PDB file of C-alpha atoms in Angstrom:
ATOM      1  CA  GLN A   1     -11.086  -9.263  11.756  1.00 93.00           C
ATOM      2  CA  VAL A   2     -10.964  -6.350   9.345  1.00 94.00           C
ATOM      3  CA  GLN A   3     -12.644  -6.940   6.004  1.00 96.00           C
ATOM      4  CA  LEU A   4     -12.675  -4.861   2.858  1.00 98.00           C
ATOM      5  CA  VAL A   5     -15.175  -5.998   0.246  1.00 98.00           C
ATOM      6  CA  GLU A   6     -15.155  -4.528  -3.236  1.00 98.00           C
ATOM      7  CA  SER A   7     -18.013  -4.601  -5.713  1.00 98.00           C
ATOM      8  CA  GLY A   8     -19.069  -3.048  -8.993  1.00 98.00           C
ATOM      9  CA  GLY A   9     -16.636  -4.551 -11.438  1.00 98.00           C
ATOM     10  CA  ARG A  10     -17.968  -5.911 -14.720  1.00 98.00           C
ATOM     11  CA  LEU A  11     -17.528  -5.880 -18.472  1.00 98.00           C
ATOM     12  CA  VAL A  12     -18.007  -2.439 -20.004  1.00 98.00           C
ATOM     13  CA  GLN A  13     -17.383  -0.908 -23.414  1.00 98.00           C
ATOM     14  CA  ALA A  14     -14.642   1.623 -23.973  1.00 98.00           C
ATOM     15  CA  GLY A  15     -15.888   5.106 -23.184  1.00 98.00           C
ATOM     16  CA  GLY A  16     -18.278   3.816 -20.564  1.00 98.00           C
ATOM     17  CA  SER A  17     -18.405   4.389 -16.824  1.00 98.00           C
ATOM     18  CA  LEU A  18     -18.387   2.271 -13.697  1.00 98.00           C
ATOM     19  CA  ARG A  19     -18.506   2.961  -9.993  1.00 98.00           C
ATOM     20  CA  LEU A  20     -16.660   0.619  -7.698  1.00 98.00           C
ATOM     21  CA  SER A  21     -17.476   0.408  -4.012  1.00 98.00           C
ATOM     22  CA  CYS A  22     -15.513  -0.933  -1.085  1.00 98.00           C
ATOM     23  CA  VAL A  23     -17.161  -1.513   2.258  1.00 98.00           C
ATOM     24  CA  ALA A  24     -15.040  -1.842   5.374  1.00 96.00           C
ATOM     25  CA  SER A  25     -15.963  -3.740   8.492  1.00 94.00           C
ATOM     26  CA  LYS A  26     -14.298  -3.899  11.898  1.00 93.00           C
ATOM     27  CA  LEU A  27     -12.121  -0.950  10.959  1.00 89.00           C
ATOM     28  CA  THR A  28     -11.969   2.478  12.574  1.00 88.00           C
ATOM     29  CA  PHE A  29     -12.567   3.748   9.084  1.00 87.00           C
ATOM     30  CA  GLU A  30     -12.112   7.437   9.699  1.00 84.00           C
ATOM     31  CA  PHE A  31      -8.533   6.921  10.875  1.00 88.00           C
ATOM     32  CA  TYR A  32      -7.414   5.301   7.655  1.00 93.00           C
ATOM     33  CA  VAL A  33      -6.313   6.498   4.268  1.00 96.00           C
ATOM     34  CA  MET A  34      -8.239   4.513   1.667  1.00 97.00           C
ATOM     35  CA  GLY A  35      -6.682   3.641  -1.651  1.00 98.00           C
ATOM     36  CA  TRP A  36      -7.484   1.902  -4.887  1.00 98.00           C
ATOM     37  CA  PHE A  37      -4.927  -0.183  -6.732  1.00 98.00           C
ATOM     38  CA  ARG A  38      -5.208  -2.313  -9.832  1.00 98.00           C
ATOM     39  CA  GLN A  39      -3.406  -5.250 -11.352  1.00 98.00           C
ATOM     40  CA  ALA A  40      -3.636  -6.108 -15.018  1.00 97.00           C
ATOM     41  CA  PRO A  41      -2.781  -9.586 -16.300  1.00 92.00           C
ATOM     42  CA  GLY A  42       0.957 -10.105 -16.323  1.00 94.00           C
ATOM     43  CA  LYS A  43       1.664  -6.760 -14.672  1.00 96.00           C
ATOM     44  CA  GLU A  44       2.501  -5.564 -11.196  1.00 96.00           C
ATOM     45  CA  ARG A  45      -0.062  -4.028  -8.915  1.00 97.00           C
ATOM     46  CA  GLU A  46      -0.199  -0.278  -9.454  1.00 97.00           C
ATOM     47  CA  PHE A  47      -1.544   2.656  -7.495  1.00 98.00           C
ATOM     48  CA  VAL A  48      -4.679   4.342  -8.816  1.00 98.00           C
ATOM     49  CA  GLN A  49      -6.010   6.810  -6.242  1.00 98.00           C
ATOM     50  CA  ALA A  50      -6.061   7.435  -2.532  1.00 98.00           C
ATOM     51  CA  ILE A  51      -8.029   9.671  -0.195  1.00 96.00           C
ATOM     52  CA  ASN A  52      -7.253  10.740   3.319  1.00 94.00           C
ATOM     53  CA  TRP A  53      -9.616  10.453   6.238  1.00 83.00           C
ATOM     54  CA  SER A  54     -11.097  13.912   5.924  1.00 77.00           C
ATOM     55  CA  ASP A  55     -11.879  13.728   2.202  1.00 69.00           C
ATOM     56  CA  GLU A  56      -9.937  16.915   1.622  1.00 76.00           C
ATOM     57  CA  ASN A  57      -6.781  15.480   0.114  1.00 93.00           C
ATOM     58  CA  THR A  58      -6.453  12.933  -2.639  1.00 96.00           C
ATOM     59  CA  ASP A  59      -3.636  11.549  -4.748  1.00 97.00           C
ATOM     60  CA  THR A  60      -4.144  10.312  -8.278  1.00 98.00           C
ATOM     61  CA  ALA A  61      -2.030   8.386 -10.732  1.00 98.00           C
ATOM     62  CA  ASP A  62      -1.343  10.254 -13.961  1.00 98.00           C
ATOM     63  CA  SER A  63      -2.874   7.438 -16.000  1.00 97.00           C
ATOM     64  CA  VAL A  64      -6.345   8.098 -14.593  1.00 98.00           C
ATOM     65  CA  LYS A  65      -6.280  11.840 -13.936  1.00 98.00           C
ATOM     66  CA  GLY A  66      -9.367  13.572 -15.214  1.00 98.00           C
ATOM     67  CA  ARG A  67     -11.226  10.267 -15.591  1.00 98.00           C
ATOM     68  CA  PHE A  68     -11.366   8.630 -12.136  1.00 98.00           C
ATOM     69  CA  THR A  69     -12.631  10.142  -8.905  1.00 97.00           C
ATOM     70  CA  ILE A  70     -12.241   8.695  -5.435  1.00 97.00           C
ATOM     71  CA  SER A  71     -14.616   9.544  -2.614  1.00 95.00           C
ATOM     72  CA  ARG A  72     -15.549   8.184   0.768  1.00 93.00           C
ATOM     73  CA  ASP A  73     -18.465   8.062   3.160  1.00 93.00           C
ATOM     74  CA  ASN A  74     -17.167   7.709   6.700  1.00 90.00           C
ATOM     75  CA  VAL A  75     -20.636   6.960   8.062  1.00 92.00           C
ATOM     76  CA  LYS A  76     -21.168   4.081   5.655  1.00 95.00           C
ATOM     77  CA  LYS A  77     -17.496   3.052   5.895  1.00 95.00           C
ATOM     78  CA  THR A  78     -17.389   2.936   2.143  1.00 96.00           C
ATOM     79  CA  VAL A  79     -14.919   4.216  -0.411  1.00 97.00           C
ATOM     80  CA  TYR A  80     -15.909   4.675  -4.040  1.00 97.00           C
ATOM     81  CA  LEU A  81     -14.065   4.858  -7.325  1.00 98.00           C
ATOM     82  CA  GLN A  82     -16.002   6.576 -10.083  1.00 98.00           C
ATOM     83  CA  MET A  83     -14.425   5.637 -13.403  1.00 98.00           C
ATOM     84  CA  ASN A  84     -15.396   7.549 -16.526  1.00 98.00           C
ATOM     85  CA  ASN A  85     -14.221   7.354 -20.122  1.00 98.00           C
ATOM     86  CA  LEU A  86     -12.866   3.873 -19.547  1.00 98.00           C
ATOM     87  CA  LYS A  87     -10.171   2.562 -21.848  1.00 98.00           C
ATOM     88  CA  PRO A  88      -9.105  -1.004 -22.647  1.00 97.00           C
ATOM     89  CA  GLU A  89      -5.883  -0.365 -20.719  1.00 97.00           C
ATOM     90  CA  ASP A  90      -7.993   0.105 -17.572  1.00 98.00           C
ATOM     91  CA  THR A  91      -8.783  -3.609 -17.668  1.00 98.00           C
ATOM     92  CA  ALA A  92      -7.573  -5.074 -14.379  1.00 98.00           C
ATOM     93  CA  VAL A  93      -8.568  -6.425 -11.011  1.00 98.00           C
ATOM     94  CA  TYR A  94      -9.192  -3.438  -8.759  1.00 98.00           C
ATOM     95  CA  TYR A  95      -8.346  -3.635  -5.076  1.00 98.00           C
ATOM     96  CA  CYS A  96      -9.183  -1.313  -2.262  1.00 98.00           C
ATOM     97  CA  ALA A  97      -6.822  -0.986   0.666  1.00 98.00           C
ATOM     98  CA  ALA A  98      -6.551   0.815   3.993  1.00 97.00           C
ATOM     99  CA  ALA A  99      -3.453   2.535   5.335  1.00 96.00           C
ATOM    100  CA  PHE A 100      -3.066   3.928   8.843  1.00 93.00           C
ATOM    101  CA  GLY A 101      -1.326   7.251   8.555  1.00 87.00           C
ATOM    102  CA  ARG A 102      -0.575   9.673   5.764  1.00 90.00           C
ATOM    103  CA  LEU A 103      -1.658   9.658   2.155  1.00 94.00           C
ATOM    104  CA  THR A 104       0.619   7.214   0.355  1.00 96.00           C
ATOM    105  CA  ARG A 105       1.057   5.410  -2.962  1.00 97.00           C
ATOM    106  CA  GLY A 106       3.169   2.603  -1.624  1.00 96.00           C
ATOM    107  CA  PRO A 107       1.346  -0.722  -1.415  1.00 96.00           C
ATOM    108  CA  GLU A 108       3.685  -1.681   1.418  1.00 96.00           C
ATOM    109  CA  ASP A 109       2.119   1.092   3.512  1.00 97.00           C
ATOM    110  CA  TYR A 110      -1.364  -0.381   3.319  1.00 97.00           C
ATOM    111  CA  ASN A 111      -2.371  -2.580   6.219  1.00 96.00           C
ATOM    112  CA  TYR A 112      -5.517  -4.192   4.848  1.00 97.00           C
ATOM    113  CA  TRP A 113      -6.599  -5.316   1.383  1.00 98.00           C
ATOM    114  CA  GLY A 114      -9.776  -6.493  -0.243  1.00 98.00           C
ATOM    115  CA  GLN A 115     -10.062  -9.491  -2.552  1.00 97.00           C
ATOM    116  CA  GLY A 116     -10.553  -7.375  -5.658  1.00 98.00           C
ATOM    117  CA  THR A 117     -13.217  -6.809  -8.269  1.00 98.00           C
ATOM    118  CA  ARG A 118     -12.595  -7.395 -11.971  1.00 98.00           C
ATOM    119  CA  VAL A 119     -13.079  -4.642 -14.523  1.00 98.00           C
ATOM    120  CA  THR A 120     -12.910  -5.520 -18.203  1.00 98.00           C
ATOM    121  CA  VAL A 121     -13.082  -2.791 -20.828  1.00 98.00           C
ATOM    122  CA  SER A 122     -13.808  -3.952 -24.354  1.00 97.00           C
ATOM    123  CA  THR A 123     -13.038  -2.087 -27.559  1.00 92.00           C
TER     124      THR A 123
END
């Protein structure tokens, strides 16, 4: 069965950086849009960034524009989320997800989800 496994989350001070990784297995990776979502305590899951199969088109939530960068390595079947200038409001569990088809922000469009990795940003 398809698995998405995230890693890289930890406690970091405000202003710091982290890189999250998500490795896919048993997935024809290059056919899928890969996205990152996050869910803060007491809040709904929200879209962060997504990247299409060719790495030419991305979509980014306004809240992270200029600070987060998504990338992918189709050979390694890995998608990354480089997070810079982290803020306390970035504290959340971060999930990667795979969607077959076009670039999309809708969580309902994503077919597969990882278990999440926790990012905590302290002041």
